[in-house]
Coordinates of C-alpha atoms and ligand atoms in Angstrom, one line a residue:
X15 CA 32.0 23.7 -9.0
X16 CA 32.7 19.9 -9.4
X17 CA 29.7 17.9 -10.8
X18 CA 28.7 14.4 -9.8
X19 CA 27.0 12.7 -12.6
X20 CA 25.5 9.6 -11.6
X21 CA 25.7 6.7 -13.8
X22 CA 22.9 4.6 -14.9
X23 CA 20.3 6.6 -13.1
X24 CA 17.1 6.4 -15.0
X25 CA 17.4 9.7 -15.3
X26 CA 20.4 10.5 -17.3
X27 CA 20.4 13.9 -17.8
X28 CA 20.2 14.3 -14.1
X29 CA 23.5 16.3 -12.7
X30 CA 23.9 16.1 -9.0
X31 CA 26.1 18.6 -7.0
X32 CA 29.2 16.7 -5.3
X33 CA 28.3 18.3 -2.2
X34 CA 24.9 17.4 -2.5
X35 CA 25.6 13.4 -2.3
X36 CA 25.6 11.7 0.9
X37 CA 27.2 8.4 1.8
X38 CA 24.8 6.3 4.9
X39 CA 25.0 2.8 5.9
X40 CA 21.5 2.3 6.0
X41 CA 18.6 3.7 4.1
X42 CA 15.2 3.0 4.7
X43 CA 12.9 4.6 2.0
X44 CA 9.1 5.3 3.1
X45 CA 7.2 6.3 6.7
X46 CA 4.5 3.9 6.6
X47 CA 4.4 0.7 9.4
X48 CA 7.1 -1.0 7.3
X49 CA 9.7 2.1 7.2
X50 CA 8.9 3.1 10.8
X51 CA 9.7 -0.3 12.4
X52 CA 12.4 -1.0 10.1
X53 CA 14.2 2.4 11.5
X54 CA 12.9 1.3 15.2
X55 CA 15.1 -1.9 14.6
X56 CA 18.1 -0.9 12.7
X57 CA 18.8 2.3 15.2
X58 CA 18.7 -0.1 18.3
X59 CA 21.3 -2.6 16.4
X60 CA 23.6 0.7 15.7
X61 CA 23.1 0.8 12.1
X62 CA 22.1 5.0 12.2
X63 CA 19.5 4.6 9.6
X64 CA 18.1 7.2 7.3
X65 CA 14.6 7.3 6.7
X66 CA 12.7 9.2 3.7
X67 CA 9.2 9.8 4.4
X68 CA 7.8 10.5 0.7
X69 CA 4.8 12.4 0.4
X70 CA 2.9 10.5 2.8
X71 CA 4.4 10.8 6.1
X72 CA 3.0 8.3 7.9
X73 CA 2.2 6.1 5.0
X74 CA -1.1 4.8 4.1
X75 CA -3.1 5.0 7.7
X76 CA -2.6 8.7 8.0
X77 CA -5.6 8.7 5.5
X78 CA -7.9 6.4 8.4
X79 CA -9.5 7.5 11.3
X80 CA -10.0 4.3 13.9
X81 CA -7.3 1.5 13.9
X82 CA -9.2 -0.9 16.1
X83 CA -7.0 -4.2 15.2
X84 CA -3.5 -3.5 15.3
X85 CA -2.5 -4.7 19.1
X86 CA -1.2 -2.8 21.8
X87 CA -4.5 -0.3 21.3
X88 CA -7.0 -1.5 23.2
X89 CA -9.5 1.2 23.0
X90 CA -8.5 1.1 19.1
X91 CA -6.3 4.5 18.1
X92 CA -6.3 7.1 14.7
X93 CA -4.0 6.5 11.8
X94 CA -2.6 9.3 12.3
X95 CA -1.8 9.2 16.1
X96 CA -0.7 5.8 15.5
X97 CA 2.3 6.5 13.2
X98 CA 3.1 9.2 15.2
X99 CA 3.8 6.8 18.1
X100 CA 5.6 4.9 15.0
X101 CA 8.2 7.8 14.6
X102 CA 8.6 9.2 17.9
X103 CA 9.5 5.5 18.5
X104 CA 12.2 5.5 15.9
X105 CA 13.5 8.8 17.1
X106 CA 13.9 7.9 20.6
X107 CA 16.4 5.6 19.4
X108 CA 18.0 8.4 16.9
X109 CA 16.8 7.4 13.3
X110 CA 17.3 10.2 11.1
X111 CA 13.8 10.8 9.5
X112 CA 13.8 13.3 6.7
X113 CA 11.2 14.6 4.2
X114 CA 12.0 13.6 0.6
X115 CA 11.0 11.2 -1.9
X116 CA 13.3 9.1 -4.1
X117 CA 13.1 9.5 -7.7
X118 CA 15.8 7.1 -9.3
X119 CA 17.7 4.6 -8.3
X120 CA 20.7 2.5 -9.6
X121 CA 21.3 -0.8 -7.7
X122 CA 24.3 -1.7 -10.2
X123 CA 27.0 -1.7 -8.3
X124 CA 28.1 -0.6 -4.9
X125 CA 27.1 1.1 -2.6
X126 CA 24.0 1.1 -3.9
X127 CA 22.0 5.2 -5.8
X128 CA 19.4 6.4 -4.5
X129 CA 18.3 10.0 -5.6
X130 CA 16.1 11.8 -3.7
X131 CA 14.4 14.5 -4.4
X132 CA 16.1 14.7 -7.8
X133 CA 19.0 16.4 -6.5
X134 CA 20.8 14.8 -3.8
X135 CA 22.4 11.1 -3.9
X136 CA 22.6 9.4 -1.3
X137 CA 25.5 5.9 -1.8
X138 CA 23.9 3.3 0.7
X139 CA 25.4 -0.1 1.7
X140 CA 21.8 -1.3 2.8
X141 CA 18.6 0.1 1.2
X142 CA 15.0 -1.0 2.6
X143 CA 12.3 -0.4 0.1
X144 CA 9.0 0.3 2.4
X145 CA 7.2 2.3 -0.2
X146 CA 3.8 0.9 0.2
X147 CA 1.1 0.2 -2.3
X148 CA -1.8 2.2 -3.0
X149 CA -5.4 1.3 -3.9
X150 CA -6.9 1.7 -6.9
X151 CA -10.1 4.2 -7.0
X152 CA -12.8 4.1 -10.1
X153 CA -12.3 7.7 -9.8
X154 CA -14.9 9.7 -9.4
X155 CA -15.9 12.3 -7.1
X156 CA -17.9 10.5 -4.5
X157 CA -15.3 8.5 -3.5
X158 CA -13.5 11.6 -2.0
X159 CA -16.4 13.1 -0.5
X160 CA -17.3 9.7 1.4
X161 CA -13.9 9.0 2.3
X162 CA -13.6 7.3 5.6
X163 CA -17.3 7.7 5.6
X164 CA -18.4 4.4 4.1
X165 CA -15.7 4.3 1.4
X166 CA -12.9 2.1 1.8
X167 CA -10.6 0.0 0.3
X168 CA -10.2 -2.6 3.3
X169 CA -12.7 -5.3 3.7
X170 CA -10.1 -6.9 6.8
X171 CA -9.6 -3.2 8.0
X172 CA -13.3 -2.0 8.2
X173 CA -15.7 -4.6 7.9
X174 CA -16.4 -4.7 11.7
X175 CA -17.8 -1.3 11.3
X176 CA -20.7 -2.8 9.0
X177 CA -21.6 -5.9 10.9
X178 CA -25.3 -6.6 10.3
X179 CA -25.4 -4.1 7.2
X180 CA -26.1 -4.2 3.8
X181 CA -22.5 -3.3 1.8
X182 CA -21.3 -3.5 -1.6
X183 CA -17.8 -4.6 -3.0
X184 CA -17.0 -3.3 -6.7
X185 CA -14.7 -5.7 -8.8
X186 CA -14.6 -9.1 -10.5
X187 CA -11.0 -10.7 -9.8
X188 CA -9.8 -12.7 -6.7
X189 CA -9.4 -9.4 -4.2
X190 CA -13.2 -8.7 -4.8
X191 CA -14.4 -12.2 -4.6
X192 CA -12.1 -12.3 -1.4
X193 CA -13.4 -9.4 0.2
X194 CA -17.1 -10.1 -0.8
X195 CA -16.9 -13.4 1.2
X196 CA -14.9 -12.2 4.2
X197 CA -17.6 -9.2 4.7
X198 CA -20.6 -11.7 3.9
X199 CA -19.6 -13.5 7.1
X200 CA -20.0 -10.3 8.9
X201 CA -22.4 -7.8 6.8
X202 CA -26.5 -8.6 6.6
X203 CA -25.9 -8.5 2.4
X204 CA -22.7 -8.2 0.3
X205 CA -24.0 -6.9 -3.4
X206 CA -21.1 -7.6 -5.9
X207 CA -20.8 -4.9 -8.6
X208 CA -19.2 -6.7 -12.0
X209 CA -19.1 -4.5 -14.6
X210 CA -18.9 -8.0 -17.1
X211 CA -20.8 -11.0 -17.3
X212 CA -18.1 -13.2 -15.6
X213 CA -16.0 -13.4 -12.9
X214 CA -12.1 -12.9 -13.4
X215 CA -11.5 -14.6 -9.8
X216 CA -10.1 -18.3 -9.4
X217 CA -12.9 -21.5 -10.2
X218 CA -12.4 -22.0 -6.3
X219 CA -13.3 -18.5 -5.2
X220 CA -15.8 -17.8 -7.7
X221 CA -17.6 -21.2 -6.2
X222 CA -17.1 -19.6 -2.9
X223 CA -18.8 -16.5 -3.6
X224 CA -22.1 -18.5 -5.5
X225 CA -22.2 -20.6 -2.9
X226 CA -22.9 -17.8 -0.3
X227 CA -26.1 -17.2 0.2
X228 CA -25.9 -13.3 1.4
X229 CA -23.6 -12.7 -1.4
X230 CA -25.8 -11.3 -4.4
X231 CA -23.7 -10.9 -7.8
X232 CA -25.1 -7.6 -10.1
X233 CA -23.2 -8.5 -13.2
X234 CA -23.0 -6.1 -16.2
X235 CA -23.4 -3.0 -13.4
X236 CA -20.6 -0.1 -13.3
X237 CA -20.8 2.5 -10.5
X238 CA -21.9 6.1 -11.5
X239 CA -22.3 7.9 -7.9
X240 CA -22.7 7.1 -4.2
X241 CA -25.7 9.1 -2.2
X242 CA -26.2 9.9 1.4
X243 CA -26.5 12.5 3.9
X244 CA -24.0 11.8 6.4
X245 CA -22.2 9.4 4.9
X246 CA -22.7 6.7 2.3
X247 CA -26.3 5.7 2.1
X248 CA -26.3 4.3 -1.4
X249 CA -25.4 3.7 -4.9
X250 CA -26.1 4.4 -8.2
X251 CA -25.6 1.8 -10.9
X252 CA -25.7 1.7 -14.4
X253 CA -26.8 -2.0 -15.4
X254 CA -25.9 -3.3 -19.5
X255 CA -24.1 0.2 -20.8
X256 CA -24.5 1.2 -23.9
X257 CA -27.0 -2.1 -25.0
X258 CA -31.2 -1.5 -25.1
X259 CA -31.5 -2.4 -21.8
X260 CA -29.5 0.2 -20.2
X261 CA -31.3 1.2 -17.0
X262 CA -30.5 2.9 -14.0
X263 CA -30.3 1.4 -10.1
X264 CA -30.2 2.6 -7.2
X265 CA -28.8 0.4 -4.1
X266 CA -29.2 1.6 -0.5
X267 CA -26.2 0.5 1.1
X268 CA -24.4 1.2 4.3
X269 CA -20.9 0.7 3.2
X270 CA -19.0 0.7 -0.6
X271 CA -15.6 -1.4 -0.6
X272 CA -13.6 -0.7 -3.4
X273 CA -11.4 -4.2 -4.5
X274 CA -9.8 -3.5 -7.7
X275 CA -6.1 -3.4 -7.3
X276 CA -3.7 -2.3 -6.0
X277 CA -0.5 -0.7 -7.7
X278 CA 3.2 -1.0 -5.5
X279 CA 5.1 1.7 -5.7
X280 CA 8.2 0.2 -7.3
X281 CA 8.4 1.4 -10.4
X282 CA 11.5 3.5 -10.0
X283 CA 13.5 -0.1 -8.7
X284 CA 12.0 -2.1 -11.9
X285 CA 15.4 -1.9 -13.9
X286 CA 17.1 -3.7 -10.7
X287 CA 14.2 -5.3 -8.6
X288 CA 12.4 -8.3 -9.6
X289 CA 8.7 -7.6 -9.4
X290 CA 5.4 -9.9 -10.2
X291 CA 4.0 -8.8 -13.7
X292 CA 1.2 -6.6 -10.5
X293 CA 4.8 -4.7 -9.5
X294 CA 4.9 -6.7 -6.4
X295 CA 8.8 -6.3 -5.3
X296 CA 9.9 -10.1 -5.1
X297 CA 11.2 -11.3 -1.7
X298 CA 13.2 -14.8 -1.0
X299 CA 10.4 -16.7 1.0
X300 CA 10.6 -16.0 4.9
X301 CA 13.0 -12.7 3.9
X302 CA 13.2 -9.3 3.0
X303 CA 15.7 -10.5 0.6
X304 CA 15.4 -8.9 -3.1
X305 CA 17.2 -10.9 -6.4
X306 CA 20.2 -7.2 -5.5
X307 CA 22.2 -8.2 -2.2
X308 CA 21.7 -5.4 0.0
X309 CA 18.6 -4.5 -0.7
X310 CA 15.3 -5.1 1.0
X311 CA 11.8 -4.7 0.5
X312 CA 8.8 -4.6 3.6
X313 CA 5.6 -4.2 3.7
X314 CA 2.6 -3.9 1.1
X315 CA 5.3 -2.9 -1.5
X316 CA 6.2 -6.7 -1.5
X317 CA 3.4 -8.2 -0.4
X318 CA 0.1 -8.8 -2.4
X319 CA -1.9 -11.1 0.0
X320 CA -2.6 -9.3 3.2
X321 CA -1.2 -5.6 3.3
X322 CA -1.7 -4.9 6.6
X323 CA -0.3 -2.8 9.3
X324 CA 1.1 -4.7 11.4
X325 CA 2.2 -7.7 8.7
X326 CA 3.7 -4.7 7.2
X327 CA 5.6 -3.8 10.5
X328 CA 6.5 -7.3 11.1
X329 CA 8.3 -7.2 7.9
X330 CA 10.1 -4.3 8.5
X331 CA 11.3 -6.0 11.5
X332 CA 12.6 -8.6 9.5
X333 CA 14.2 -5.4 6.8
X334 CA 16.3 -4.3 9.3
X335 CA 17.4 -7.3 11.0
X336 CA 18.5 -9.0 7.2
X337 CA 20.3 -5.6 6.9
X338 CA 22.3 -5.8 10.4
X339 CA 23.0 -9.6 8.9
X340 CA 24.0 -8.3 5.9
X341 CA 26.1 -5.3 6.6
X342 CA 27.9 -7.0 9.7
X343 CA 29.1 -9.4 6.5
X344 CA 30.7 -6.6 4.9
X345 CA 33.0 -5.7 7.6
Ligands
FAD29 C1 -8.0 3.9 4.4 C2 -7.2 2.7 4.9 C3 -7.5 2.2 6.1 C4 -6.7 1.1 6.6 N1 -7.0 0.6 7.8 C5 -6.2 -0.4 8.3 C6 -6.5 -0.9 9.6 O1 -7.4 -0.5 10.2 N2 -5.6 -1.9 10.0 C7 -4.6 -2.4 9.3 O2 -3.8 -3.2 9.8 N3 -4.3 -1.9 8.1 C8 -5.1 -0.9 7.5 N4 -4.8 -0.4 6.3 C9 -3.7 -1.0 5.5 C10 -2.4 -0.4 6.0 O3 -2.5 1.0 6.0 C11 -1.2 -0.9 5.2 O4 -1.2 -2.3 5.1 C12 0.1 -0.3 5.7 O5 0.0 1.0 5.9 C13 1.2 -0.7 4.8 O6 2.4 -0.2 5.4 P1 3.7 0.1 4.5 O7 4.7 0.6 5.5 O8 4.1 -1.1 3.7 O9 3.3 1.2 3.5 P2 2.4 2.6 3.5 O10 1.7 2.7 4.8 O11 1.7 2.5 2.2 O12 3.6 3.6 3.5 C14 4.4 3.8 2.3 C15 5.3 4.9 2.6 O13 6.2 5.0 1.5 C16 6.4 6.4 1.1 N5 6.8 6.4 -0.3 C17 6.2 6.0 -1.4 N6 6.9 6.2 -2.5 C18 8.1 6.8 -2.0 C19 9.2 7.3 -2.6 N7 9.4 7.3 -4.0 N8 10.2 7.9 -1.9 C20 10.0 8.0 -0.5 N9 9.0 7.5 0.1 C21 8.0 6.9 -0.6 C22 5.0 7.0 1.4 O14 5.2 8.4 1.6 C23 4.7 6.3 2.7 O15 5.2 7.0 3.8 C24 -5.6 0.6 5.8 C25 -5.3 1.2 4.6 C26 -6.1 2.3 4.1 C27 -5.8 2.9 2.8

């Protein structure tokens, strides 16, 4: 049996069966807002997209219960009801969306690699990169048991469910002094946990956040546990680790917001994408355009400021219409 051996995949040892590769005009990789509009748009222009889902089908609001901001819901919607709309919507216009994950990829030359699954390569004249970003957790247990019950990662995405309350946001860069003063102008009391003495965050935003009055710094405090019944009810600190005055405090909170990072999911496009030193794919200002014609990112993957649902569709939009513009200049 004839083997096709991929060149410069990352990895080399990897032998793919000929009639395992696949050549597709478009490929669209990830089933998250980005992915799904991006396939919405390139199946109506005629481009007969291909769409991996990853892991996460659905992408990153499968994990949420209420949606309450993105429009065209006005008695708000689930995550998960939400992108099924998504990928009915791209079906109806005959996107084929697949389950698989990419695991290398080799933009050197064209068409570009992508192998999914580790054994199938599909050549693609277009390639959208919608593979999302994912939140960084302090990891530990709590934060699974409280999920979507007064743990989140999304001040803009769930503060309105603690106006008037008491919350806490754990970190000390510019996300965490961002969040902390966009939930201080809805919460009663924004506690920010900084496991230093100092702030990480911009002069400006660090000003911000002293200046606001219902914002109250705890610096030196790391997280040990979150408590509560039905949901979070408070949190256990530990304040100066490791020095004499070591001491434990507990917080009664409503609501814990975790705003420590997030990490894209590009690593397997580093050798060929240009990223930020974060991992943020880099996009030509007002594109989907990456530094590899033919190629394009959407969404949270490429976007470290406000990695939201529908910003990330919107970009997607824009994905599949630079592709169309692209691949018509091919012909
Ligand atoms: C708990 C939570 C609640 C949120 N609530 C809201 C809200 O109320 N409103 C709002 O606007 N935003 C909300 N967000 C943010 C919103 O979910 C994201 O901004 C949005 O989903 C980003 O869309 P995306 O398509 O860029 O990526 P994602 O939704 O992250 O999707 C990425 C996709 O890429 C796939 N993928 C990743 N790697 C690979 C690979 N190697 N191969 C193939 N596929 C891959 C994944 O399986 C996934 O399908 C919330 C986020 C979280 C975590």
């Amino acid at each position: 049996m004839e083997i096709f051996k991929p060149m410069n995949l990352q990895k080399e040892s990897q032998n793919i069966n000929i009639e395992n590769v696949e050549k597709v005009g478009c490929l669209i990789i990830g089933s998250g807002p980005a992915g799904y509009t991006a396939a919405i748009y390139a199946s109506r222009a005629n481009l007969n997209p291909v769409l991996y889902t990853g892991l996460q089908m659905g992408g990153q609001l499968t994990t949420t219960t209420d949606v309450e901001n993105y429009p065209g819901y006005p008695g708000g919607v689930t995550g998960p009801e939400m992108m099924e709309d998504f990928k009915k919507q791209a079906e109806r216009f005959g996107a084929d969306i697949r389950f698989g994950i990419a695991t290398a990829a080799d933009f050197s030359g064209r068409p570009h690699k992508v192998t999914i699954d580790d054994n199938k390569l599909i050549l693609a004249d277009a390639v959208i990169i919608a593979t999302g970003a994912t939140a960084k957790y302090l990891g530990i247990e709590a934060e699974k048991k409280y999920a979507g019950m007064g743990v989140s990662a999304c001040a803009t995405c769930d503060g309105f469910f603690y106006r008037g309350k008491d919350v806490a946001v754990v970190g000390g860069g510019d996300t965490a002094a961002e969040e902390a003063t966009y939930l201080s102008g809805l919460c009663r009391k924004v506690f920010l946990i900084v496991r230093r003495n100092v702030l990480r965050a911009s002069k400006a935003m660090q000003q911000k956040v002293l200046n606001t009055p219902n914002i109250e710094i705890l610096w030196e405090h790391q997280v040990l546990d979150l408590f509560g019944e039905n949901g979070v009810e408070g949190v256990t600190l530990v304040k100066k680790k490791g020095t004499p005055q070591e001491d434990i405090v507990k917080l009664k909170i409503d609501g814990f917001f975790l705003a420590i990072g997030h990490t894209p999911n590009s690593d397997i496009f580093k050798n060929y994408i240009e990223t930020d030193p974060v991992g943020y794919i880099k996009t030509v200002p007002g594109t989907s355009k990456t530094n590899v014609p033919g190629v394009f990112a959407a969404g949270d993957v490429q976007d470290p400021h406000y990695r939201q649902a529908v910003t990330a569709a919107g970009s997607g939009c824009q994905a599949a219409i630079d592709a169309e513009r692209y691949l018509s200049g091919l012909k």
